[in-house]
C-alpha positions as a printed NumPy array, in Angstrom:
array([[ -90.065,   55.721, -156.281],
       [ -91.805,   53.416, -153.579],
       [ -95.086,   53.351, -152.807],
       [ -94.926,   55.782, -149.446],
       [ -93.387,   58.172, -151.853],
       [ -95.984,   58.055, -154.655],
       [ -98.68 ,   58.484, -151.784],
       [ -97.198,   61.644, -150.635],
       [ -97.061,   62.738, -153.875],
       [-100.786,   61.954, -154.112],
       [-101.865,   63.616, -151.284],
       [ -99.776,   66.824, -152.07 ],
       [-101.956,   66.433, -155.39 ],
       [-105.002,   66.349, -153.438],
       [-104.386,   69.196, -150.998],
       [-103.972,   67.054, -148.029],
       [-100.66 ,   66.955, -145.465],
       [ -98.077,   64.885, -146.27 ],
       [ -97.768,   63.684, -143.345],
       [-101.023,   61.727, -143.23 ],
       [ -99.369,   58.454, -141.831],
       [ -97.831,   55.841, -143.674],
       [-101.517,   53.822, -143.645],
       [-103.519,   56.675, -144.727],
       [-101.154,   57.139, -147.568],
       [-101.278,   53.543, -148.712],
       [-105.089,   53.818, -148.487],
       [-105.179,   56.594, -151.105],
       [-102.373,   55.053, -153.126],
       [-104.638,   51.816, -153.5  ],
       [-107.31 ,   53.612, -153.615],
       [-106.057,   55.499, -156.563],
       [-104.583,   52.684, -158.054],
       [-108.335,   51.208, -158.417],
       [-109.701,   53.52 , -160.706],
       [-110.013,   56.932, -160.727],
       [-112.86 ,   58.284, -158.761],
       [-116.599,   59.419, -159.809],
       [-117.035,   62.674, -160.475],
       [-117.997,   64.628, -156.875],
       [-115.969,   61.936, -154.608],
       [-112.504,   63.696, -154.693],
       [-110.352,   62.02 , -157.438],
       [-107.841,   65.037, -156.779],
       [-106.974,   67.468, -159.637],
       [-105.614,   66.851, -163.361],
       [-103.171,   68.914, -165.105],
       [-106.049,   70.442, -167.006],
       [-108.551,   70.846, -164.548],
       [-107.055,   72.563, -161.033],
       [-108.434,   71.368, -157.836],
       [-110.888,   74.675, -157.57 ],
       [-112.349,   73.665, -160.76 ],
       [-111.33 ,   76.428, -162.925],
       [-109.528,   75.296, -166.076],
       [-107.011,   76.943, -168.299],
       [-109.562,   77.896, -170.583],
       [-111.924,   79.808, -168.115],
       [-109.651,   82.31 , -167.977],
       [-109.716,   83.322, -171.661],
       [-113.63 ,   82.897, -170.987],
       [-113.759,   85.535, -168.112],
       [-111.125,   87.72 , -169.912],
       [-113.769,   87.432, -173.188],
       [-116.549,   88.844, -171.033],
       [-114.861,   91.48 , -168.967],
       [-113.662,   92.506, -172.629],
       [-117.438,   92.465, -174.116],
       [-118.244,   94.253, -171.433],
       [-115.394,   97.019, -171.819],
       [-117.088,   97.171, -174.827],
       [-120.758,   97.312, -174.414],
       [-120.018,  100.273, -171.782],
       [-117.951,  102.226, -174.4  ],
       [-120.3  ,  101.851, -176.817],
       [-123.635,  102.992, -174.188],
       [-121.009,  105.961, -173.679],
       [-121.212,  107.094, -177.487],
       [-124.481,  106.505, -178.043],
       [-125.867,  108.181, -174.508],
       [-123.254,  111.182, -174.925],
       [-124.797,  111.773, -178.573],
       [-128.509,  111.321, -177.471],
       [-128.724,  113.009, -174.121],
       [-129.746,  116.1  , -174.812],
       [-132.968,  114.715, -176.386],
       [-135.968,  116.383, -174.582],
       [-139.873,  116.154, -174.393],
       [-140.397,  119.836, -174.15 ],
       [-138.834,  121.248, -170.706],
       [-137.996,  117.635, -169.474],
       [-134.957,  115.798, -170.268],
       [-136.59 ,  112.087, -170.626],
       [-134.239,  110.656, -172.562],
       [-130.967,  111.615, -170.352],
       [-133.073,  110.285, -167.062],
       [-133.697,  106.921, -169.424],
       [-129.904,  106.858, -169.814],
       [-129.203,  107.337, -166.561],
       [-131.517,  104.715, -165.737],
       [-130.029,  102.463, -168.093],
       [-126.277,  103.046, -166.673],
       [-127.642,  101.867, -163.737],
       [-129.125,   98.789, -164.858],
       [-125.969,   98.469, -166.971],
       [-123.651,   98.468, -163.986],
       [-126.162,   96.264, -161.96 ],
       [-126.773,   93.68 , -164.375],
       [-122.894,   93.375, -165.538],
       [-122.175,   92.941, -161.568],
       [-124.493,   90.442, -160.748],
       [-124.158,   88.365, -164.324],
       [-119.943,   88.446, -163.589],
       [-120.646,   87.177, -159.665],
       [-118.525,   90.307, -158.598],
       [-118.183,   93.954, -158.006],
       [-115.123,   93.921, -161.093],
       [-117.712,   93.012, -163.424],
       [-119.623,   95.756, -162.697],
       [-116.682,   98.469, -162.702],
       [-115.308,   97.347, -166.252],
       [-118.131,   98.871, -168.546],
       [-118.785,  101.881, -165.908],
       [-115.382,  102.468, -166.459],
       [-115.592,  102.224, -170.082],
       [-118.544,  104.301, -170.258],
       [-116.678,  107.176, -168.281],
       [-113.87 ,  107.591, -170.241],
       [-115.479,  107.91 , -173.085],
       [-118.165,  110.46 , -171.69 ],
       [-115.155,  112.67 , -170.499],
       [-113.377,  112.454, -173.592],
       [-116.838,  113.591, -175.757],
       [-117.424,  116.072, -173.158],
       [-114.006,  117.886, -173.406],
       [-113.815,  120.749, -175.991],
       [-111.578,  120.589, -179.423],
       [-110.025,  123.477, -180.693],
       [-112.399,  124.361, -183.062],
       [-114.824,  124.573, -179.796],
       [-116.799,  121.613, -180.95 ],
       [-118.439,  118.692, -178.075],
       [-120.912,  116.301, -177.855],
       [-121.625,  116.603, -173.897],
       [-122.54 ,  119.959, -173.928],
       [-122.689,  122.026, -170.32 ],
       [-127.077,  122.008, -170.171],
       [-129.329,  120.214, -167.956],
       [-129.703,  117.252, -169.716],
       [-125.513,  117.085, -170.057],
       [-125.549,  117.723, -166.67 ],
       [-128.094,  114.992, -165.756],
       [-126.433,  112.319, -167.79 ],
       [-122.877,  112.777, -166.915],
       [-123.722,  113.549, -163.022],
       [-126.342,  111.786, -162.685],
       [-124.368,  108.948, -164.644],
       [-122.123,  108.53 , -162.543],
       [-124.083,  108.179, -159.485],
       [-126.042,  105.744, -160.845],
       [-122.765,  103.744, -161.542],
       [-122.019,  103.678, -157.664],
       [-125.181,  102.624, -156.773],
       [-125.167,   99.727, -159.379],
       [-122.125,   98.815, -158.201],
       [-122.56 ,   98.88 , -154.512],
       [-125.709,   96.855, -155.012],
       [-123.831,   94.007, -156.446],
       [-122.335,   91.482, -153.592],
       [-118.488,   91.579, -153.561],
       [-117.474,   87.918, -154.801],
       [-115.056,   87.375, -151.977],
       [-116.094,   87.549, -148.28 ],
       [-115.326,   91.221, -146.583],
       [-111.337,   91.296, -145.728],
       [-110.409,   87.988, -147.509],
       [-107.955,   90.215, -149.389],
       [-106.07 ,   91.333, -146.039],
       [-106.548,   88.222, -144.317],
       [-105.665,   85.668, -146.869],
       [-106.415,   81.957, -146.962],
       [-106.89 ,   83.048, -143.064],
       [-109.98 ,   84.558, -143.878],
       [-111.764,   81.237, -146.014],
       [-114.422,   79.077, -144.14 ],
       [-114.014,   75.504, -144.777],
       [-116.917,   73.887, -145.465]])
């Protein structure tokens, strides 16, 4: 391999055109051949660290969290199903707390993730298991039964989901997804 060849294979490394001119490439090539670079001046991307900065292991990081989260909205859906229909007298506090709180649940997971996903993981969560403890056995047994405050906290619920989630900024810019790498600024 000669040296224009190991600069094109640098700058293919480093996201730029390969055909950069024959200087240009023999710039980098010294230029790599110096050192590596600082950290922040563009030494180019290893085999464990991609070029966006997301490594191998954020992935089992992210997957972690959207699982914890699966599981913190499953568990709110148990818990709220079994103590909505606690009531101060005529008023249903505790099922307008819980809706409260699947709002801030839906919210909070949104904004902490950096995306609308993060949001929709434990809302999602928390509806199937509020359906499945609302649905009737056999024996004519439910937790979720059909009375205001069931009512409140299933309805009212899942309202409160959208609205969390709508409040959270997507993590992409609008129409990225149909437009591509098209759609990125640079800068």
């Amino acid at each position: 391999m000669d040296k224009d060849d190991r600069a094109r294979v640098r700058l293919a490394k480093d996201g730029l055109p390969a055909d950069a001119g024959a200087q240009d490439a023999e710039a980098q090539a010294d230029a790599g051949a110096a050192g590596p670079a600082p950290a922040g001046e563009g030494g180019g991307a290893s085999a464990v660290e991609p070029a966006d900065g997301e490594g191998p292991g954020d992935a089992f990081v992210s997957g972690a969290a959207y699982a914890a989260l699966a599981v913190l909205g499953g568990v709110f859906g148990v818990v709220g199903s079994f103590a909505q229909d606690w009531s101060l007298g005529p008023v249903p506090l505790v099922a307008l707390v819980l809706v409260a709180l699947v709002f801030v649940m839906a919210w909070a997971s949104g904004r902490a993730m950096g995306g609308r996903l993060g949001a929709f993981i434990p809302v999602l969560a928390w509806g199937v298991v509020v359906f499945v403890l609302q649905m009737r056995r056999p024996e004519g047994d439910l937790v979720v039964a059909a009375t205001l405050p069931g009512y409140l906290f299933v309805i009212g619920g899942m309202v409160a989901a959208v609205v969390g989630i709508m409040l959270v900024p997507p993590a992409r810019p609008p129409g990225e997804w149909m437009l591509g790498k098209a759609g990125r600024s640079r800068g």
